[in-house]
Tab-separated table of C-alpha atoms in Angstrom:
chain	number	residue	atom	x	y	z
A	1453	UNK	CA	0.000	0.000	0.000
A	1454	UNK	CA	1.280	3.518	-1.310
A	1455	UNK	CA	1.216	5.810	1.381
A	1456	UNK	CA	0.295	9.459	1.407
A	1457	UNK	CA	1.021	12.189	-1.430
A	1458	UNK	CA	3.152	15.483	-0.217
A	1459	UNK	CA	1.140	17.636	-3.021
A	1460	UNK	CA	-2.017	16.547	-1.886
A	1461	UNK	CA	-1.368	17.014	1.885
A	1462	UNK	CA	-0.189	20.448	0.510
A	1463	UNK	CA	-3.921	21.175	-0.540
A	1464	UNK	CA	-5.206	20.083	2.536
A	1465	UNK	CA	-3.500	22.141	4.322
A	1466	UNK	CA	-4.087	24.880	2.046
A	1467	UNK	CA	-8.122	23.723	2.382
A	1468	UNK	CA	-8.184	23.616	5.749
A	1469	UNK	CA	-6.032	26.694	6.901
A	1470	UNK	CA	-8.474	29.039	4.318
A	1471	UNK	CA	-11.535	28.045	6.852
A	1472	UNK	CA	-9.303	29.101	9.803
A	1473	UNK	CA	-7.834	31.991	8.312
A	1474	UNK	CA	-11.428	33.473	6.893
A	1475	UNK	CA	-12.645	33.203	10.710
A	1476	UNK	CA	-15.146	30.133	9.949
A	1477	UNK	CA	-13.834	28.852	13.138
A	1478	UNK	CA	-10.912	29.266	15.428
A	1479	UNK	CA	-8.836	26.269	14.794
A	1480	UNK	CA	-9.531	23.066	13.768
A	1481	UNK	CA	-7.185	19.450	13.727
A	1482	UNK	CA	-7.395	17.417	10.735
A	1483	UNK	CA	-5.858	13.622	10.416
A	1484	UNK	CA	-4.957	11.380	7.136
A	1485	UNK	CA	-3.999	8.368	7.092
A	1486	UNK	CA	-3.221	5.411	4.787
A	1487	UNK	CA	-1.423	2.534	6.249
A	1488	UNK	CA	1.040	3.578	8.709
A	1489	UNK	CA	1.387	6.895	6.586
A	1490	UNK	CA	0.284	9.755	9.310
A	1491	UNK	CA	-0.580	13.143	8.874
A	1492	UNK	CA	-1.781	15.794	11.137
A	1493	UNK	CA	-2.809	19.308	10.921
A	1494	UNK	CA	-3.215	21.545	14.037
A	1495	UNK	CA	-4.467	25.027	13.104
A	1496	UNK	CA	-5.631	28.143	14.686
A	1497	UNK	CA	-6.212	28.787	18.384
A	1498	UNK	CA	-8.594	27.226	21.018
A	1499	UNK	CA	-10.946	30.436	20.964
A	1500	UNK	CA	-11.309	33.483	19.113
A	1501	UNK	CA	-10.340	35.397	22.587
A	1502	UNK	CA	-7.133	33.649	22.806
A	1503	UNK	CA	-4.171	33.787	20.523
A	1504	UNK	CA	-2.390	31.148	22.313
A	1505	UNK	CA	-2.047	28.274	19.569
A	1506	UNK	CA	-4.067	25.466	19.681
A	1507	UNK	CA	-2.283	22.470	20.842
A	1508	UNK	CA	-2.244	19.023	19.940
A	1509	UNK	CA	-3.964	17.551	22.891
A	1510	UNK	CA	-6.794	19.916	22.659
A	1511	UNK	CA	-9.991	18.269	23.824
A	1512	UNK	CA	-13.198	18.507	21.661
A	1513	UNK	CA	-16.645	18.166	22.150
A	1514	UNK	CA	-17.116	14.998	19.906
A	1515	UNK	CA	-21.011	14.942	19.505
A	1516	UNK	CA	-22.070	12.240	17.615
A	1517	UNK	CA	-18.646	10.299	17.124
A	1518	UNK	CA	-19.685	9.428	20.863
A	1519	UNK	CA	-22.429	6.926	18.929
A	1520	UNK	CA	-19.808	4.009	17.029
A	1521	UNK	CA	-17.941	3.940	20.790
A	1522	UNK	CA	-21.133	3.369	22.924
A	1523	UNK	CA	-22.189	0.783	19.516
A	1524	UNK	CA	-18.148	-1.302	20.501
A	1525	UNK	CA	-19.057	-0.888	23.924
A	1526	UNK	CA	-22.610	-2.874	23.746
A	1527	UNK	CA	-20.790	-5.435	21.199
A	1528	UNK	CA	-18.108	-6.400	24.212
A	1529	UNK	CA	-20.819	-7.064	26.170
A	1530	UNK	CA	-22.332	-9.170	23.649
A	1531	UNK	CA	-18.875	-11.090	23.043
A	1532	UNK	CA	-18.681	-12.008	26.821
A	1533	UNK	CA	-22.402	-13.053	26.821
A	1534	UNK	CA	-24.265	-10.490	29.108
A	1535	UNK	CA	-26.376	-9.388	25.908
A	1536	UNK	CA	-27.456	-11.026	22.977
A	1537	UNK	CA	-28.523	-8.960	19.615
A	1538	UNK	CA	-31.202	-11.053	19.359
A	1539	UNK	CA	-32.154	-10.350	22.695
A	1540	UNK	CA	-35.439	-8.389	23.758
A	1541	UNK	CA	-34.685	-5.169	26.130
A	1542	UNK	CA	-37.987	-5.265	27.669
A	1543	UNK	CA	-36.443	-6.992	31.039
A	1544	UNK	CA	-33.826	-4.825	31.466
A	1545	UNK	CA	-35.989	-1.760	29.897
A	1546	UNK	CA	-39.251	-2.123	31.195
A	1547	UNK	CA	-40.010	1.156	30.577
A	1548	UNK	CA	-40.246	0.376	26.656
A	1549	UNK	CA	-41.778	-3.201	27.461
A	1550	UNK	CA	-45.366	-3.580	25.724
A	1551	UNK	CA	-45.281	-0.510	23.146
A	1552	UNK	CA	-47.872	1.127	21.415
A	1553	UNK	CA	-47.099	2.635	17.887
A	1554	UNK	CA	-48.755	5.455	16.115
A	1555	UNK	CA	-51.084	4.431	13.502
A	1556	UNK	CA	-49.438	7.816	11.505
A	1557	UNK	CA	-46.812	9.861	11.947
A	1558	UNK	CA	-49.134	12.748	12.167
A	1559	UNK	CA	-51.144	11.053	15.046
A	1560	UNK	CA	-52.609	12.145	17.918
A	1561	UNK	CA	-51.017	10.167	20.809
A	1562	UNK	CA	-53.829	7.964	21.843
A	1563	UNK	CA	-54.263	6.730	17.855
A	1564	UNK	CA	-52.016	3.467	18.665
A	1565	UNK	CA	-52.096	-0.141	17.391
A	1566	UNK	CA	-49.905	-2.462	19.132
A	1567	UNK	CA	-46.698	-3.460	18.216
A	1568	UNK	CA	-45.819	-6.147	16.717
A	1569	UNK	CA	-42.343	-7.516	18.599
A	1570	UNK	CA	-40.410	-6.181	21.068
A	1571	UNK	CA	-37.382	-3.695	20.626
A	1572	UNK	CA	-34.225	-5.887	20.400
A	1573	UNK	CA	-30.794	-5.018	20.855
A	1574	UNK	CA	-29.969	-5.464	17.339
A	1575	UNK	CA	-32.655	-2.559	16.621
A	1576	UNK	CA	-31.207	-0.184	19.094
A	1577	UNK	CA	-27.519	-0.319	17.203
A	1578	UNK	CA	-29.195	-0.138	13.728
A	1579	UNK	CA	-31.907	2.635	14.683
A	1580	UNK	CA	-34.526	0.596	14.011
A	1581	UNK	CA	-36.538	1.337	16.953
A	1582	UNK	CA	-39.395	2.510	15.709
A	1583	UNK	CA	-38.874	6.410	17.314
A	1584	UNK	CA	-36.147	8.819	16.102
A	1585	UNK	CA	-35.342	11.908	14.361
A	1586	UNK	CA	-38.239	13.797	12.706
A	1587	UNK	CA	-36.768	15.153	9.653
A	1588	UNK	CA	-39.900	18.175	9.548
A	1589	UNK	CA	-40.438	21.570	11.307
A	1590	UNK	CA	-40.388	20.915	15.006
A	1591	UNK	CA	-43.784	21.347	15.944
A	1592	UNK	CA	-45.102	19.664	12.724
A	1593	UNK	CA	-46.028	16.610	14.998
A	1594	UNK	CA	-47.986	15.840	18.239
A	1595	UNK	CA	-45.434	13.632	18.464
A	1596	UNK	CA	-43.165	15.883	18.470
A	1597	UNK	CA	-44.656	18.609	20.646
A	1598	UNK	CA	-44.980	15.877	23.459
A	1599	UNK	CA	-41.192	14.680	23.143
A	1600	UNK	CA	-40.197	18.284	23.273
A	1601	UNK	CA	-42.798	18.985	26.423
A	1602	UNK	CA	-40.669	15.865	28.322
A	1603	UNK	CA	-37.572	17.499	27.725
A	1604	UNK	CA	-35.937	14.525	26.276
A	1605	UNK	CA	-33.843	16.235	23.152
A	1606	UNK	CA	-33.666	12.968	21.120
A	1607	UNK	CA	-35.766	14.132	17.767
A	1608	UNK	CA	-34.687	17.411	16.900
A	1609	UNK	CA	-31.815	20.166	17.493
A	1610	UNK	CA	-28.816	19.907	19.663
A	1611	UNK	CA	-28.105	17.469	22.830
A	1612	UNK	CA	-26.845	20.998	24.242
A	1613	UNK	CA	-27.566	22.456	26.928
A	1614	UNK	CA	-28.476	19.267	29.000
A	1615	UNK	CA	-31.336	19.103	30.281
A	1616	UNK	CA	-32.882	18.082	33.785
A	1617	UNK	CA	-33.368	14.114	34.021
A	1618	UNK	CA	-31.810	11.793	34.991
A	1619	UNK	CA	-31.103	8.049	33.091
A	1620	UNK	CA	-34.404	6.785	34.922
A	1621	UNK	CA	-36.279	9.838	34.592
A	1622	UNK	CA	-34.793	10.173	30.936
A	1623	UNK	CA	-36.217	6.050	30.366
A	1624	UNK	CA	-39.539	7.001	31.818
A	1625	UNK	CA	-40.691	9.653	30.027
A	1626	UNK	CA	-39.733	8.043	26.593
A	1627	UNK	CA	-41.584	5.125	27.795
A	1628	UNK	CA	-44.747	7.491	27.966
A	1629	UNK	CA	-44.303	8.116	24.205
A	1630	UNK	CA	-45.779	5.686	21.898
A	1631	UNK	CA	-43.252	4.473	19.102
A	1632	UNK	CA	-43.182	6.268	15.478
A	1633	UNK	CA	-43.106	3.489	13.804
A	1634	UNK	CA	-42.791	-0.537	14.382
A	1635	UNK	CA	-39.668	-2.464	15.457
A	1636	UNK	CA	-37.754	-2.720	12.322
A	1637	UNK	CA	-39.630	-0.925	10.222
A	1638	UNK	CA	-37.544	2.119	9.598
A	1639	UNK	CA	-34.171	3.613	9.876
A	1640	UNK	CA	-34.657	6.705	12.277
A	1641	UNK	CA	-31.468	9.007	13.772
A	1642	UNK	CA	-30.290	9.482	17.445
A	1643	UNK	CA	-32.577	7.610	19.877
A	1644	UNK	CA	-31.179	4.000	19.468
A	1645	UNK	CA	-27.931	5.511	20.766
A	1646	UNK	CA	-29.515	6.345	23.945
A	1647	UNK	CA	-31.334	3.961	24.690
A	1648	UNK	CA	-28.700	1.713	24.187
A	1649	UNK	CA	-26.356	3.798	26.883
A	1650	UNK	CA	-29.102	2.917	29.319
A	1651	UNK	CA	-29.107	-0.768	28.217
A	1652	UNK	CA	-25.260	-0.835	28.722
A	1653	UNK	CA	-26.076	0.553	32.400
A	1654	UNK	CA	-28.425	-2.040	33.400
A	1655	UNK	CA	-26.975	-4.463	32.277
A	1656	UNK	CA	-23.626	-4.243	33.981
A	1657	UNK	CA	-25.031	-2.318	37.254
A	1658	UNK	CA	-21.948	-0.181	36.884
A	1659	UNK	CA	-22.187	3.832	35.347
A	1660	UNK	CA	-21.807	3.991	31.816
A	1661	UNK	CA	-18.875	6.358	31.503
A	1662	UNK	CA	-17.477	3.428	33.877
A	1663	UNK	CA	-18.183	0.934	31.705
A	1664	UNK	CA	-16.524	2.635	28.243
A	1665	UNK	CA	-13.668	3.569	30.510
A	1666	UNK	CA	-12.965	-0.190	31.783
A	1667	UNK	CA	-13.890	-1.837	28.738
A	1668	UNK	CA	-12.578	0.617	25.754
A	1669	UNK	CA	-10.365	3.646	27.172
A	1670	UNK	CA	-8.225	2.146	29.267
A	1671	UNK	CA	-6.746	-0.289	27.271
A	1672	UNK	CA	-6.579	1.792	24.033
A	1673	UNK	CA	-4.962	4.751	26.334
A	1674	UNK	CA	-7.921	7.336	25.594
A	1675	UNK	CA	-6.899	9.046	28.855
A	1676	UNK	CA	-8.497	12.372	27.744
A	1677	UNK	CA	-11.871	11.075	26.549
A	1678	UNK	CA	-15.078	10.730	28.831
A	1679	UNK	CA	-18.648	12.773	29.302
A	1680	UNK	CA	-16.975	15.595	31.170
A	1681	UNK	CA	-13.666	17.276	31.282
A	1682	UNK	CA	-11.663	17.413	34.795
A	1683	UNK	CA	-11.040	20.445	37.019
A	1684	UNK	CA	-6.790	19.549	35.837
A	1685	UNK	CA	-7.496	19.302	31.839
A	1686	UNK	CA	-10.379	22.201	32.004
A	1687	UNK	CA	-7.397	24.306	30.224
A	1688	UNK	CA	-7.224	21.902	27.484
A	1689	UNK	CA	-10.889	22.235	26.450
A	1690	UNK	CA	-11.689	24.459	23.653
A	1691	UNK	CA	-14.476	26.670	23.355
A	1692	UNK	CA	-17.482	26.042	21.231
A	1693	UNK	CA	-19.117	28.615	18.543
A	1694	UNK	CA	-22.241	28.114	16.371
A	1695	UNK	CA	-22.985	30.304	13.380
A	1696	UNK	CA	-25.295	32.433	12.409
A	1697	UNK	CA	-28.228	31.299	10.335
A	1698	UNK	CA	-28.173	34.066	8.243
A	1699	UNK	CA	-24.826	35.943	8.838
A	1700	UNK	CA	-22.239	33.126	9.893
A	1701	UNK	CA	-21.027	35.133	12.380
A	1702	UNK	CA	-19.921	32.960	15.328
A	1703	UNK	CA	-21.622	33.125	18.926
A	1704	UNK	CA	-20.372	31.520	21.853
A	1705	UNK	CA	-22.085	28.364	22.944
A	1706	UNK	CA	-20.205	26.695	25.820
A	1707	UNK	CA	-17.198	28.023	26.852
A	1708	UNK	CA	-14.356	25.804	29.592
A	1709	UNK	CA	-14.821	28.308	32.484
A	1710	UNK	CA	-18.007	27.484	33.024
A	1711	UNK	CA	-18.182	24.423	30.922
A	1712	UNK	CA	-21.395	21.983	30.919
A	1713	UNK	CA	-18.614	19.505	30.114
A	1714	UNK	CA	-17.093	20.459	33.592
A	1715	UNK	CA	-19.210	18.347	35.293
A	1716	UNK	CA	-20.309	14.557	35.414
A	1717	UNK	CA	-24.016	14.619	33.599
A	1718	UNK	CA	-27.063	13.859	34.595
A	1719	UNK	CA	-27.759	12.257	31.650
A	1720	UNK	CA	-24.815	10.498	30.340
A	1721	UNK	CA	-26.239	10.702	26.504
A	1722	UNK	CA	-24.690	7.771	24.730
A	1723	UNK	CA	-25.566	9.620	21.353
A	1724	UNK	CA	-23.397	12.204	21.648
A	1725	UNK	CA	-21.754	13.701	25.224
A	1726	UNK	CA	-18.341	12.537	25.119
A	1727	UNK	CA	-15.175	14.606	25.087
A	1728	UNK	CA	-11.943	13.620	23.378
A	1729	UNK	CA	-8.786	14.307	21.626
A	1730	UNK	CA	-7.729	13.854	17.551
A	1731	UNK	CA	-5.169	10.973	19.420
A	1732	UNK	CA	-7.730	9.669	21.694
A	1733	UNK	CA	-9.742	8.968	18.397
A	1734	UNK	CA	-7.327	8.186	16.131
A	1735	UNK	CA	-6.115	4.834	18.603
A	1736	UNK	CA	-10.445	4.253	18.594
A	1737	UNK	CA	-10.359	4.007	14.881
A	1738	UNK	CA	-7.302	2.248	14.504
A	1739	UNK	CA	-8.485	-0.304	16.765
A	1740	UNK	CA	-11.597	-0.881	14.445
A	1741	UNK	CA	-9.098	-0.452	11.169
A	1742	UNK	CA	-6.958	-3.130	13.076
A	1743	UNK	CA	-9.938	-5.862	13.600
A	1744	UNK	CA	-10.885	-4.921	16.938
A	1745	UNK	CA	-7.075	-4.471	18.269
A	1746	UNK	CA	-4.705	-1.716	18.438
A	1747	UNK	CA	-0.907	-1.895	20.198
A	1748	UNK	CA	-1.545	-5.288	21.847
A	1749	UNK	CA	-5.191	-4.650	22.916
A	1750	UNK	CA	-7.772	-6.622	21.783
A	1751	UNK	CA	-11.686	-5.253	22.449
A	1752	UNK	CA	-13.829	-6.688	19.431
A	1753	UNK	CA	-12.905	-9.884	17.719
A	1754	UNK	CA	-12.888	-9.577	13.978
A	1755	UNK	CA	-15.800	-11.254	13.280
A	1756	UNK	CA	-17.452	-8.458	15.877
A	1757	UNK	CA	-16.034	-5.790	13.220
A	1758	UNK	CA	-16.823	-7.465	10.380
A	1759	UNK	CA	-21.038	-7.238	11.769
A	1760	UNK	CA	-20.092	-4.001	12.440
A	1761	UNK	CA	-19.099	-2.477	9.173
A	1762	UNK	CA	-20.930	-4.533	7.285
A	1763	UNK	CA	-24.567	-2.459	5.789
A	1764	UNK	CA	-27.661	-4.034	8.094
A	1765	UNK	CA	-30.589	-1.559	6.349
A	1766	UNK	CA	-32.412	-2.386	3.840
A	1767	UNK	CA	-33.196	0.735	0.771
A	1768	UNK	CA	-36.514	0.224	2.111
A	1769	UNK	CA	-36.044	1.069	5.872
A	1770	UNK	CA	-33.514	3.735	4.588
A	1771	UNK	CA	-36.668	5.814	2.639
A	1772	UNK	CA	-37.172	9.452	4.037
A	1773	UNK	CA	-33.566	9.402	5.794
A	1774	UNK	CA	-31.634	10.620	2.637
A	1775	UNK	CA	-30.210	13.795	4.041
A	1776	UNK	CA	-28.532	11.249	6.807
A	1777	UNK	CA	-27.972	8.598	4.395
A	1778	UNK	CA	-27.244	9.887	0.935
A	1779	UNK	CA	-26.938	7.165	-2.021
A	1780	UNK	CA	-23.570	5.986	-0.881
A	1781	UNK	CA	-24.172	5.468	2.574
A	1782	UNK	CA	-25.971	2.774	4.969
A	1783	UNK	CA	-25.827	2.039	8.485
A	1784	UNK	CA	-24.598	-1.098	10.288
A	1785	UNK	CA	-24.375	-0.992	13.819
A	1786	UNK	CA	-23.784	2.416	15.199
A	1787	UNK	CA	-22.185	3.773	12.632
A	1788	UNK	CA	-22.422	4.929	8.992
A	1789	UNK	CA	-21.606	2.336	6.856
A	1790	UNK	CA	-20.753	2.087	2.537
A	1791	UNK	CA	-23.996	1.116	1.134
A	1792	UNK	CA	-23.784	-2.391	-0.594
A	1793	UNK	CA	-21.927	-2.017	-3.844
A	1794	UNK	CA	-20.395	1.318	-2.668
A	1795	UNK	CA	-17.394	0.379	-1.195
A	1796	UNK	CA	-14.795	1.543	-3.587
A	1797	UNK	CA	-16.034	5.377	-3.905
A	1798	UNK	CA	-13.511	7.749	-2.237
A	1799	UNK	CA	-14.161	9.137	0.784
A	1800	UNK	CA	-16.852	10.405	2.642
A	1801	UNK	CA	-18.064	6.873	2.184
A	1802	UNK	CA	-16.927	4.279	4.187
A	1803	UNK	CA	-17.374	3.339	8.357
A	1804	UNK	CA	-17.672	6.458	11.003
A	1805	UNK	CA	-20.067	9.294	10.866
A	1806	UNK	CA	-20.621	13.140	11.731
A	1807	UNK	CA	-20.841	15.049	15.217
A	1808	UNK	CA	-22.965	18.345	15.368
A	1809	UNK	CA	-20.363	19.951	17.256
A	1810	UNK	CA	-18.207	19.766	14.037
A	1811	UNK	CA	-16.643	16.472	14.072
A	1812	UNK	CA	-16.020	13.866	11.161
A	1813	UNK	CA	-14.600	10.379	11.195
A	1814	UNK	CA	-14.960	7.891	8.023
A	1815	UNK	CA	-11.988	4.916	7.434
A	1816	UNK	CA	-12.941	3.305	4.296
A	1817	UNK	CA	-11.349	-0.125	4.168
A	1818	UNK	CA	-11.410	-0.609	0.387
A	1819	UNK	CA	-8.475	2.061	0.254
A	1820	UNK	CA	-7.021	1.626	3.508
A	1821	UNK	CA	-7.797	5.558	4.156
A	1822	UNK	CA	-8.907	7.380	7.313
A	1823	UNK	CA	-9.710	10.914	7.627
A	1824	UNK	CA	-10.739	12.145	11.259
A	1825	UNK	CA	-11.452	16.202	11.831
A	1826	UNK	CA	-12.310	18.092	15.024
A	1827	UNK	CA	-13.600	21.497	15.273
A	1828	UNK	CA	-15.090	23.934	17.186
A	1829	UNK	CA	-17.833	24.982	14.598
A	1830	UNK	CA	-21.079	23.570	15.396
A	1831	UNK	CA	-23.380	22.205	12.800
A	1832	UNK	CA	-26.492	23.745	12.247
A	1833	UNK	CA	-28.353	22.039	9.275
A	1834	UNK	CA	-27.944	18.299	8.578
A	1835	UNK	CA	-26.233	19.241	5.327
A	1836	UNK	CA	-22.734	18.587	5.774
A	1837	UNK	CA	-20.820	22.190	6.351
A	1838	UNK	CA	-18.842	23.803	3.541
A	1839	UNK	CA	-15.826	22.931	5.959
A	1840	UNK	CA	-16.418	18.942	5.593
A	1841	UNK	CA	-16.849	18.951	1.595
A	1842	UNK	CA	-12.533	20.615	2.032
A	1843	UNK	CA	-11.885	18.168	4.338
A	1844	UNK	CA	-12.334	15.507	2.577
A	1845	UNK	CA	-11.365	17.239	-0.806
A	1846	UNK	CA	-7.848	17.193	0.925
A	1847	UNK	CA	-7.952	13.439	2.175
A	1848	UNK	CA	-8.760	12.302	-1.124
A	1849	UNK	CA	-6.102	14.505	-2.863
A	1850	UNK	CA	-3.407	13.019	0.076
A	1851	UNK	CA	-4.769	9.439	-0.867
């Protein structure tokens, strides 16, 4: 395997410095790899207050890259036995035991059938729930209007700021909703993840953020990664901006002072709450490039991997999720997948996926290629951001 081209990291520098030095964002780290070829790009500064230069170790809000570790978390527990894919979740979810399911989308809540299985494991990692992201204004819906009333920011707009429940109280009042749709009926965003982060709880009695820590983080060295940032590393955390609808001009979201990250959550959401850093990653997806091990440390056996990456939706269940899955895309289990027959296109399209906070990981096996980028630009439209069409402009031109 060739590795990378010094003209085409040249452009992605040049690609990724322009949105830095046009104040898209502060600073921003970009990675490319092919085989043991490495490149990094560190860029800008943590904040636009501080002129200090960002550093390598910076820690990001990861957002939705916090979905494919809670998905290798679940799998270890399904390689030592404690779950099953197959398995129900109604005894360790009893909350979600004995659903109803809206006889529309547009429904009033009471307008229920049954449904017609039980939620399974397996339909928690592939989203096919039955409840999810409503891609339509947000008070379209009853539906909606109810899940917003709870407080339970699972169908629409950003897991930021957190909000007041706790994992049971969080359970409970999704378990007054009735599903969207039937078990394995459709491919909806988001709420799988979380569910399944409650799941994980259960079923090992233990914390979640204890669980990835014992089972993933330690052994891969992802010191800096968890769902909140301590007192010590608080200096390392950059600040987060969202744009403008209209104007693009940046305004301060969450800031390390007086972080929401400074603190264990609540609520900690296994869709998208974790911190980490572009090395804390990098050894994550190099451990699923690997086969499941990375520098001696073995977490998912291949064949685990191999389920994994492999595209578990049909074209069917995919219908009305385009702008999540476009042509070349699929999802396997907790990630973003290459849709069948897609495998060879160049990059955005292999295994990873997107983080609202401004976050991108995809490794596509075919070519032996991973790109991972971390900013501090949050997303504000499910269209991927000018920012992530350079990015991987400059991967492919460096592969």
């Amino acid at each position: 395997m060739t590795g990378l081209a010094p003209a085409g990291i040249g452009r992605l520098h040049d690609l990724m410095a322009a949105h830095v030095d046009e104040g898209q964002m502060p600073g921003l780290i970009a990675l490319v790899a092919r085989g043991d070829d490495v490149h990094l790009e560190v860029l800008g500064t943590p904040s636009l207050t501080d002129s200090t230069p960002l550093a390598r170790d910076a820690i990001f809000r990861i957002a939705s890259l916090t979905k494919p570790i809670t998905a290798v978390t679940a799998l270890t527990l399904v390689e030592d036995g404690t779950l099953r894919l197959e398995d129900p979740i109604d005894d360790l979810v009893p909350e979600l035991a004995h659903r109803r399911v809206l006889r529309a989308i547009d429904a009033e809540l009471d307008d229920t059938v049954p449904a017609q299985r039980a939620i399974t494991i397996d339909d928690l990692l592939t989203f096919r729930m039955g409840f999810g992201s409503v891609l339509a204004p947000p008070d379209a819906y009853p539906i909606q209007r109810a899940e917003a009333e709870l407080g339970l920011q699972s169908i629409g707009g950003p897991p930021w700021p957190p909000g007041p429940l706790d994992v049971d109280g969080w359970i409970k009042a999704l378990g007054s909703l009735p599903l969207m749709y039937q078990p394995g009926e459709r491919w909806m965003y988001n709420t799988g993840a979380q569910v399944l982060g409650v799941v994980i709880a259960r079923a090992t009695g233990r914390d979640l953020a204890a669980v990835m820590r014992e089972r993933i983080f330690e052994s891969l060295g992802m010191a800096d990664t968890g769902f909140f940032v301590p007192a010590e590393k608080l200096d390392r955390l950059t600040t987060f901006y969202a744009p403008d609808a209209e104007t693009g001009e940046l305004s301060l979201v969450d800031a390390p002072a007086d972080s929401w990250w400074s603190r264990p959550p609540r609520f900690p959401d296994a869709s998208g709450w974790l911190v980490s850093t572009i090395d804390d990653y990098w050894s994550f997806a190099s451990m699923l490039a690997g086969g499941g091990a990375f520098n001696g440390a073995r977490i998912l056996s291949e064949d685990s991997v191999a389920r994994m990456t492999a595209d578990r939706v049909t074209a069917a269940q995919r219908v009305g999720a385009e702008v999540f899955l476009p042509a070349h895309a699929s999802w396997g289990l907790g990630m973003e997948v290459p849709a069948r027959g897609s495998e060879a296109s160049p990059l955005p399209c292999g295994y990873g996926w997107d983080g609202g906070s401004g976050t991108a990981w995809r490794t596509n096996a075919h070519h032996g290629v991973t790109g991972i980028l971390l900013t501090q630009r949050a997303m504000t439209s499910p269209e991927p951001p000018r920012v992530y069409a350079d990015f991987w402009a400059g991967v492919n031109a460096a592969t």
